[in-house]
Amino acid sequence: MRHYTGIDRLINSFDQALRSLVPGATAAHRSNPAEQTDAPLTVSDARHVAGLMRVNHSGEVCAQALYHGQALTAKLPNVRREMEQAAIEEQDHLAWCEDRLKELDSIPSLLNPIWYGLSFGMGAIAGIAGDKYSLGFVAETERQVSAHLIDHLNQLPVYDERSKRILEQMNEDELHHRDTALHAGGVDLPFPVKITMTAISKLMTKTSYYV
């Protein structure tokens, strides 16, 4: 088995960033759960759904960055592998959200490079703090993402089955990642860290909906 140096991992991180940020560069490993045909959306509904899916796409960009940053600094090999595997599974979400945005004649957020950089830094710091905190960071992130997804599911037009199927599968996966992180030894994060994560999440949500 090849031993990867720090330089190798940095190069890999740069490649991962490009794949997360460049439209069309990430391919899903699983089939898109939105297979059925919807009734056409009204102009206002399509605009609203596009905003929601843009937020969810940015959330997946953040998730990719968090996992990439944590994998770079994780101390235990098994934790690093878990982070890398979770990032691969999150690629499906990234691709599905991008597909839906294309169907709605919209594009991902122009602010995604900023969100990626912030999230990568937070993930790397969590990894440096220790694997139990890194796993706890994953659990808290996935809990917050799940809350956003449930809120968005409640906002979808009742006849938008395509978006609904995507968000439902994403939420199922996020809860699985949360439980996996907790079972692997993740600890509850300090309250100030949770507040900071929530504040950044709200900023991303409000801006990515429009830009």
PDB file of C-alpha atoms in Angstrom:
ATOM      1  CA  MET A   1       0.000   0.000   0.000  1.00  0.00           C
ATOM      2  CA  ARG A   2       1.381   3.398  -0.995  1.00  0.00           C
ATOM      3  CA  HIS A   3       2.322   5.794   1.797  1.00  0.00           C
ATOM      4  CA  TYR A   4       0.989   9.290   1.112  1.00  0.00           C
ATOM      5  CA  THR A   5       3.120  12.218   2.223  1.00  0.00           C
ATOM      6  CA  GLY A   6       1.810  15.556   3.448  1.00  0.00           C
ATOM      7  CA  ILE A   7       2.406  17.017  -0.022  1.00  0.00           C
ATOM      8  CA  ASP A   8       0.425  14.164  -1.596  1.00  0.00           C
ATOM      9  CA  ARG A   9      -2.507  14.877   0.687  1.00  0.00           C
ATOM     10  CA  LEU A  10      -2.365  18.611  -0.042  1.00  0.00           C
ATOM     11  CA  ILE A  11      -2.445  17.944  -3.792  1.00  0.00           C
ATOM     12  CA  ASN A  12      -5.352  15.560  -3.276  1.00  0.00           C
ATOM     13  CA  SER A  13      -7.154  18.226  -1.234  1.00  0.00           C
ATOM     14  CA  PHE A  14      -6.747  20.728  -4.066  1.00  0.00           C
ATOM     15  CA  ASP A  15      -8.141  18.198  -6.533  1.00  0.00           C
ATOM     16  CA  GLN A  16     -11.088  17.509  -4.221  1.00  0.00           C
ATOM     17  CA  ALA A  17     -11.801  21.232  -3.938  1.00  0.00           C
ATOM     18  CA  LEU A  18     -11.919  21.619  -7.715  1.00  0.00           C
ATOM     19  CA  ARG A  19     -14.250  18.640  -8.053  1.00  0.00           C
ATOM     20  CA  SER A  20     -16.571  20.105  -5.421  1.00  0.00           C
ATOM     21  CA  LEU A  21     -16.664  23.602  -6.905  1.00  0.00           C
ATOM     22  CA  VAL A  22     -16.560  23.121 -10.678  1.00  0.00           C
ATOM     23  CA  PRO A  23     -20.073  22.397 -12.071  1.00  0.00           C
ATOM     24  CA  GLY A  24     -20.306  18.981 -13.690  1.00  0.00           C
ATOM     25  CA  ALA A  25     -17.050  17.736 -12.159  1.00  0.00           C
ATOM     26  CA  THR A  26     -18.741  15.477  -9.587  1.00  0.00           C
ATOM     27  CA  ALA A  27     -20.617  12.351 -10.639  1.00  0.00           C
ATOM     28  CA  ALA A  28     -23.058  10.496  -8.403  1.00  0.00           C
ATOM     29  CA  HIS A  29     -22.310   6.886  -7.471  1.00  0.00           C
ATOM     30  CA  ARG A  30     -25.996   6.129  -6.930  1.00  0.00           C
ATOM     31  CA  SER A  31     -28.948   6.746  -9.196  1.00  0.00           C
ATOM     32  CA  ASN A  32     -30.830   9.982  -8.710  1.00  0.00           C
ATOM     33  CA  PRO A  33     -33.857   9.170  -6.499  1.00  0.00           C
ATOM     34  CA  ALA A  34     -35.999  11.625  -8.494  1.00  0.00           C
ATOM     35  CA  GLU A  35     -37.093   9.317 -11.291  1.00  0.00           C
ATOM     36  CA  GLN A  36     -40.742  10.267 -11.663  1.00  0.00           C
ATOM     37  CA  THR A  37     -42.030  13.096 -13.899  1.00  0.00           C
ATOM     38  CA  ASP A  38     -43.539  16.145 -12.215  1.00  0.00           C
ATOM     39  CA  ALA A  39     -46.263  18.472 -13.335  1.00  0.00           C
ATOM     40  CA  PRO A  40     -44.699  21.744 -14.558  1.00  0.00           C
ATOM     41  CA  LEU A  41     -43.951  24.243 -11.790  1.00  0.00           C
ATOM     42  CA  THR A  42     -45.234  27.787 -11.939  1.00  0.00           C
ATOM     43  CA  VAL A  43     -42.609  30.486 -12.472  1.00  0.00           C
ATOM     44  CA  SER A  44     -42.748  31.595  -8.836  1.00  0.00           C
ATOM     45  CA  ASP A  45     -42.628  28.012  -7.516  1.00  0.00           C
ATOM     46  CA  ALA A  46     -39.702  27.141  -9.789  1.00  0.00           C
ATOM     47  CA  ARG A  47     -37.819  30.212  -8.578  1.00  0.00           C
ATOM     48  CA  HIS A  48     -38.444  29.288  -4.942  1.00  0.00           C
ATOM     49  CA  VAL A  49     -37.469  25.645  -5.399  1.00  0.00           C
ATOM     50  CA  ALA A  50     -34.306  26.711  -7.235  1.00  0.00           C
ATOM     51  CA  GLY A  51     -33.408  28.902  -4.268  1.00  0.00           C
ATOM     52  CA  LEU A  52     -33.926  26.008  -1.867  1.00  0.00           C
ATOM     53  CA  MET A  53     -31.901  23.602  -3.996  1.00  0.00           C
ATOM     54  CA  ARG A  54     -29.133  26.198  -4.354  1.00  0.00           C
ATOM     55  CA  VAL A  55     -28.941  26.388  -0.554  1.00  0.00           C
ATOM     56  CA  ASN A  56     -28.846  22.587  -0.316  1.00  0.00           C
ATOM     57  CA  HIS A  57     -26.148  22.428  -2.976  1.00  0.00           C
ATOM     58  CA  SER A  58     -24.056  24.945  -1.023  1.00  0.00           C
ATOM     59  CA  GLY A  59     -24.640  22.865   2.091  1.00  0.00           C
ATOM     60  CA  GLU A  60     -23.197  19.845   0.315  1.00  0.00           C
ATOM     61  CA  VAL A  61     -20.204  21.898  -0.831  1.00  0.00           C
ATOM     62  CA  CYS A  62     -19.662  22.761   2.841  1.00  0.00           C
ATOM     63  CA  ALA A  63     -20.015  19.099   3.821  1.00  0.00           C
ATOM     64  CA  GLN A  64     -17.413  18.101   1.235  1.00  0.00           C
ATOM     65  CA  ALA A  65     -15.036  20.742   2.567  1.00  0.00           C
ATOM     66  CA  LEU A  66     -15.562  19.714   6.183  1.00  0.00           C
ATOM     67  CA  TYR A  67     -14.817  16.082   5.451  1.00  0.00           C
ATOM     68  CA  HIS A  68     -11.818  16.948   3.280  1.00  0.00           C
ATOM     69  CA  GLY A  69     -10.380  19.211   5.976  1.00  0.00           C
ATOM     70  CA  GLN A  70     -10.933  16.613   8.682  1.00  0.00           C
ATOM     71  CA  ALA A  71      -9.447  13.814   6.587  1.00  0.00           C
ATOM     72  CA  LEU A  72      -6.331  15.941   6.042  1.00  0.00           C
ATOM     73  CA  THR A  73      -5.670  16.395   9.777  1.00  0.00           C
ATOM     74  CA  ALA A  74      -7.282  13.302  11.347  1.00  0.00           C
ATOM     75  CA  LYS A  75      -4.839  11.448  13.575  1.00  0.00           C
ATOM     76  CA  LEU A  76      -6.186   7.898  13.367  1.00  0.00           C
ATOM     77  CA  PRO A  77      -6.182   6.129   9.964  1.00  0.00           C
ATOM     78  CA  ASN A  78      -9.620   4.601  10.552  1.00  0.00           C
ATOM     79  CA  VAL A  79     -11.113   8.043  11.257  1.00  0.00           C
ATOM     80  CA  ARG A  80      -9.472   9.434   8.129  1.00  0.00           C
ATOM     81  CA  ARG A  81     -10.988   6.610   6.091  1.00  0.00           C
ATOM     82  CA  GLU A  82     -14.423   7.270   7.592  1.00  0.00           C
ATOM     83  CA  MET A  83     -14.169  10.950   6.640  1.00  0.00           C
ATOM     84  CA  GLU A  84     -13.106  10.100   3.110  1.00  0.00           C
ATOM     85  CA  GLN A  85     -15.943   7.560   2.727  1.00  0.00           C
ATOM     86  CA  ALA A  86     -18.505  10.054   4.021  1.00  0.00           C
ATOM     87  CA  ALA A  87     -17.243  12.635   1.515  1.00  0.00           C
ATOM     88  CA  ILE A  88     -17.728  10.127  -1.306  1.00  0.00           C
ATOM     89  CA  GLU A  89     -21.315   9.482  -0.214  1.00  0.00           C
ATOM     90  CA  GLU A  90     -21.971  13.226   0.005  1.00  0.00           C
ATOM     91  CA  GLN A  91     -20.867  13.550  -3.636  1.00  0.00           C
ATOM     92  CA  ASP A  92     -24.179  11.961  -4.605  1.00  0.00           C
ATOM     93  CA  HIS A  93     -26.032  14.804  -2.899  1.00  0.00           C
ATOM     94  CA  LEU A  94     -23.885  17.373  -4.651  1.00  0.00           C
ATOM     95  CA  ALA A  95     -24.597  15.831  -8.058  1.00  0.00           C
ATOM     96  CA  TRP A  96     -28.341  15.389  -7.399  1.00  0.00           C
ATOM     97  CA  CYS A  97     -28.757  19.023  -6.309  1.00  0.00           C
ATOM     98  CA  GLU A  98     -26.835  20.197  -9.359  1.00  0.00           C
ATOM     99  CA  ASP A  99     -29.036  18.064 -11.629  1.00  0.00           C
ATOM    100  CA  ARG A 100     -32.175  19.579 -10.121  1.00  0.00           C
ATOM    101  CA  LEU A 101     -30.816  23.114 -10.509  1.00  0.00           C
ATOM    102  CA  LYS A 102     -30.197  22.439 -14.197  1.00  0.00           C
ATOM    103  CA  GLU A 103     -33.760  21.170 -14.582  1.00  0.00           C
ATOM    104  CA  LEU A 104     -34.976  24.408 -13.014  1.00  0.00           C
ATOM    105  CA  ASP A 105     -32.780  26.445 -15.383  1.00  0.00           C
ATOM    106  CA  SER A 106     -30.715  27.744 -12.472  1.00  0.00           C
ATOM    107  CA  ILE A 107     -27.105  27.572 -11.265  1.00  0.00           C
ATOM    108  CA  PRO A 108     -25.217  26.855  -8.018  1.00  0.00           C
ATOM    109  CA  SER A 109     -24.326  29.680  -5.666  1.00  0.00           C
ATOM    110  CA  LEU A 110     -21.523  31.978  -6.794  1.00  0.00           C
ATOM    111  CA  LEU A 111     -20.411  32.113  -3.156  1.00  0.00           C
ATOM    112  CA  ASN A 112     -19.516  28.417  -2.976  1.00  0.00           C
ATOM    113  CA  PRO A 113     -15.717  29.009  -3.020  1.00  0.00           C
ATOM    114  CA  ILE A 114     -16.093  31.118   0.130  1.00  0.00           C
ATOM    115  CA  TRP A 115     -18.202  28.483   1.876  1.00  0.00           C
ATOM    116  CA  TYR A 116     -15.754  25.766   0.863  1.00  0.00           C
ATOM    117  CA  GLY A 117     -12.776  27.667   2.244  1.00  0.00           C
ATOM    118  CA  LEU A 118     -14.467  28.436   5.567  1.00  0.00           C
ATOM    119  CA  SER A 119     -15.728  24.880   5.986  1.00  0.00           C
ATOM    120  CA  PHE A 120     -12.384  23.318   5.050  1.00  0.00           C
ATOM    121  CA  GLY A 121     -10.659  25.433   7.682  1.00  0.00           C
ATOM    122  CA  MET A 122     -13.206  24.474  10.333  1.00  0.00           C
ATOM    123  CA  GLY A 123     -12.872  20.808   9.442  1.00  0.00           C
ATOM    124  CA  ALA A 124      -9.070  20.940   9.582  1.00  0.00           C
ATOM    125  CA  ILE A 125      -9.173  22.629  13.006  1.00  0.00           C
ATOM    126  CA  ALA A 126     -11.608  19.988  14.256  1.00  0.00           C
ATOM    127  CA  GLY A 127      -9.246  17.275  13.064  1.00  0.00           C
ATOM    128  CA  ILE A 128      -6.307  18.904  14.846  1.00  0.00           C
ATOM    129  CA  ALA A 129      -8.348  19.181  18.064  1.00  0.00           C
ATOM    130  CA  GLY A 130      -8.644  15.396  18.162  1.00  0.00           C
ATOM    131  CA  ASP A 131     -10.609  12.617  16.538  1.00  0.00           C
ATOM    132  CA  LYS A 132     -13.388  12.531  19.143  1.00  0.00           C
ATOM    133  CA  TYR A 133     -14.030  16.244  18.546  1.00  0.00           C
ATOM    134  CA  SER A 134     -13.741  15.755  14.800  1.00  0.00           C
ATOM    135  CA  LEU A 135     -16.408  13.057  14.926  1.00  0.00           C
ATOM    136  CA  GLY A 136     -18.519  15.235  17.208  1.00  0.00           C
ATOM    137  CA  PHE A 137     -18.211  18.021  14.655  1.00  0.00           C
ATOM    138  CA  VAL A 138     -19.533  15.661  11.977  1.00  0.00           C
ATOM    139  CA  ALA A 139     -22.473  14.656  14.168  1.00  0.00           C
ATOM    140  CA  GLU A 140     -23.426  18.272  14.908  1.00  0.00           C
ATOM    141  CA  THR A 141     -23.019  19.289  11.263  1.00  0.00           C
ATOM    142  CA  GLU A 142     -25.258  16.477  10.082  1.00  0.00           C
ATOM    143  CA  ARG A 143     -27.851  17.323  12.752  1.00  0.00           C
ATOM    144  CA  GLN A 144     -28.017  20.912  11.517  1.00  0.00           C
ATOM    145  CA  VAL A 145     -28.130  19.837   7.867  1.00  0.00           C
ATOM    146  CA  SER A 146     -30.994  17.457   8.622  1.00  0.00           C
ATOM    147  CA  ALA A 147     -32.934  20.285  10.277  1.00  0.00           C
ATOM    148  CA  HIS A 148     -32.487  22.437   7.144  1.00  0.00           C
ATOM    149  CA  LEU A 149     -33.614  19.595   4.887  1.00  0.00           C
ATOM    150  CA  ILE A 150     -36.763  18.987   6.906  1.00  0.00           C
ATOM    151  CA  ASP A 151     -37.563  22.704   6.786  1.00  0.00           C
ATOM    152  CA  HIS A 152     -37.077  22.732   3.009  1.00  0.00           C
ATOM    153  CA  LEU A 153     -39.247  19.646   2.570  1.00  0.00           C
ATOM    154  CA  ASN A 154     -42.040  21.531   4.296  1.00  0.00           C
ATOM    155  CA  GLN A 155     -41.579  24.479   1.923  1.00  0.00           C
ATOM    156  CA  LEU A 156     -41.726  22.516  -1.333  1.00  0.00           C
ATOM    157  CA  PRO A 157     -44.828  22.773  -3.535  1.00  0.00           C
ATOM    158  CA  VAL A 158     -46.984  19.704  -2.907  1.00  0.00           C
ATOM    159  CA  TYR A 159     -46.616  18.549  -6.521  1.00  0.00           C
ATOM    160  CA  ASP A 160     -42.817  18.827  -6.667  1.00  0.00           C
ATOM    161  CA  GLU A 161     -42.087  15.129  -6.188  1.00  0.00           C
ATOM    162  CA  ARG A 162     -38.663  15.290  -7.840  1.00  0.00           C
ATOM    163  CA  SER A 163     -37.195  17.696  -5.308  1.00  0.00           C
ATOM    164  CA  LYS A 164     -38.971  15.886  -2.490  1.00  0.00           C
ATOM    165  CA  ARG A 165     -37.426  12.515  -3.349  1.00  0.00           C
ATOM    166  CA  ILE A 166     -33.948  14.040  -3.505  1.00  0.00           C
ATOM    167  CA  LEU A 167     -34.237  15.821  -0.166  1.00  0.00           C
ATOM    168  CA  GLU A 168     -35.736  12.786   1.553  1.00  0.00           C
ATOM    169  CA  GLN A 169     -32.831  10.570   0.483  1.00  0.00           C
ATOM    170  CA  MET A 170     -30.329  13.246   1.469  1.00  0.00           C
ATOM    171  CA  ASN A 171     -31.875  13.525   4.924  1.00  0.00           C
ATOM    172  CA  GLU A 172     -31.757   9.764   5.393  1.00  0.00           C
ATOM    173  CA  ASP A 173     -28.062   9.749   4.515  1.00  0.00           C
ATOM    174  CA  GLU A 174     -27.250  12.718   6.776  1.00  0.00           C
ATOM    175  CA  LEU A 175     -28.891  11.046   9.781  1.00  0.00           C
ATOM    176  CA  HIS A 176     -26.924   7.877   9.040  1.00  0.00           C
ATOM    177  CA  HIS A 177     -23.664   9.863   8.975  1.00  0.00           C
ATOM    178  CA  ARG A 178     -24.619  11.535  12.261  1.00  0.00           C
ATOM    179  CA  ASP A 179     -25.299   8.210  13.968  1.00  0.00           C
ATOM    180  CA  THR A 180     -22.116   6.670  12.564  1.00  0.00           C
ATOM    181  CA  ALA A 181     -20.023   9.540  13.923  1.00  0.00           C
ATOM    182  CA  LEU A 182     -21.598   9.269  17.377  1.00  0.00           C
ATOM    183  CA  HIS A 183     -21.148   5.504  17.521  1.00  0.00           C
ATOM    184  CA  ALA A 184     -17.504   5.911  16.494  1.00  0.00           C
ATOM    185  CA  GLY A 185     -16.843   8.040  19.573  1.00  0.00           C
ATOM    186  CA  GLY A 186     -17.926  11.558  18.673  1.00  0.00           C
ATOM    187  CA  VAL A 187     -18.467  13.843  21.667  1.00  0.00           C
ATOM    188  CA  ASP A 188     -20.919  16.674  22.224  1.00  0.00           C
ATOM    189  CA  LEU A 189     -19.351  19.968  21.169  1.00  0.00           C
ATOM    190  CA  PRO A 190     -19.022  22.999  23.482  1.00  0.00           C
ATOM    191  CA  PHE A 191     -21.975  25.389  23.286  1.00  0.00           C
ATOM    192  CA  PRO A 192     -19.962  28.306  21.777  1.00  0.00           C
ATOM    193  CA  VAL A 193     -18.851  26.042  18.901  1.00  0.00           C
ATOM    194  CA  LYS A 194     -22.454  25.038  18.188  1.00  0.00           C
ATOM    195  CA  ILE A 195     -23.534  28.698  18.196  1.00  0.00           C
ATOM    196  CA  THR A 196     -20.754  29.621  15.761  1.00  0.00           C
ATOM    197  CA  MET A 197     -21.699  26.764  13.436  1.00  0.00           C
ATOM    198  CA  THR A 198     -25.355  27.823  13.539  1.00  0.00           C
ATOM    199  CA  ALA A 199     -24.485  31.459  12.758  1.00  0.00           C
ATOM    200  CA  ILE A 200     -22.373  30.489   9.744  1.00  0.00           C
ATOM    201  CA  SER A 201     -25.097  28.125   8.566  1.00  0.00           C
ATOM    202  CA  LYS A 202     -27.728  30.879   8.735  1.00  0.00           C
ATOM    203  CA  LEU A 203     -25.483  33.255   6.797  1.00  0.00           C
ATOM    204  CA  MET A 204     -24.918  30.648   4.096  1.00  0.00           C
ATOM    205  CA  THR A 205     -28.630  29.836   3.914  1.00  0.00           C
ATOM    206  CA  LYS A 206     -29.789  33.425   3.548  1.00  0.00           C
ATOM    207  CA  THR A 207     -27.217  34.426   0.930  1.00  0.00           C
ATOM    208  CA  SER A 208     -27.064  31.254  -1.200  1.00  0.00           C
ATOM    209  CA  TYR A 209     -30.842  31.328  -1.712  1.00  0.00           C
ATOM    210  CA  TYR A 210     -30.385  34.454  -3.865  1.00  0.00           C
ATOM    211  CA  VAL A 211     -26.767  34.363  -5.088  1.00  0.00           C
TER     212      VAL A 211
END
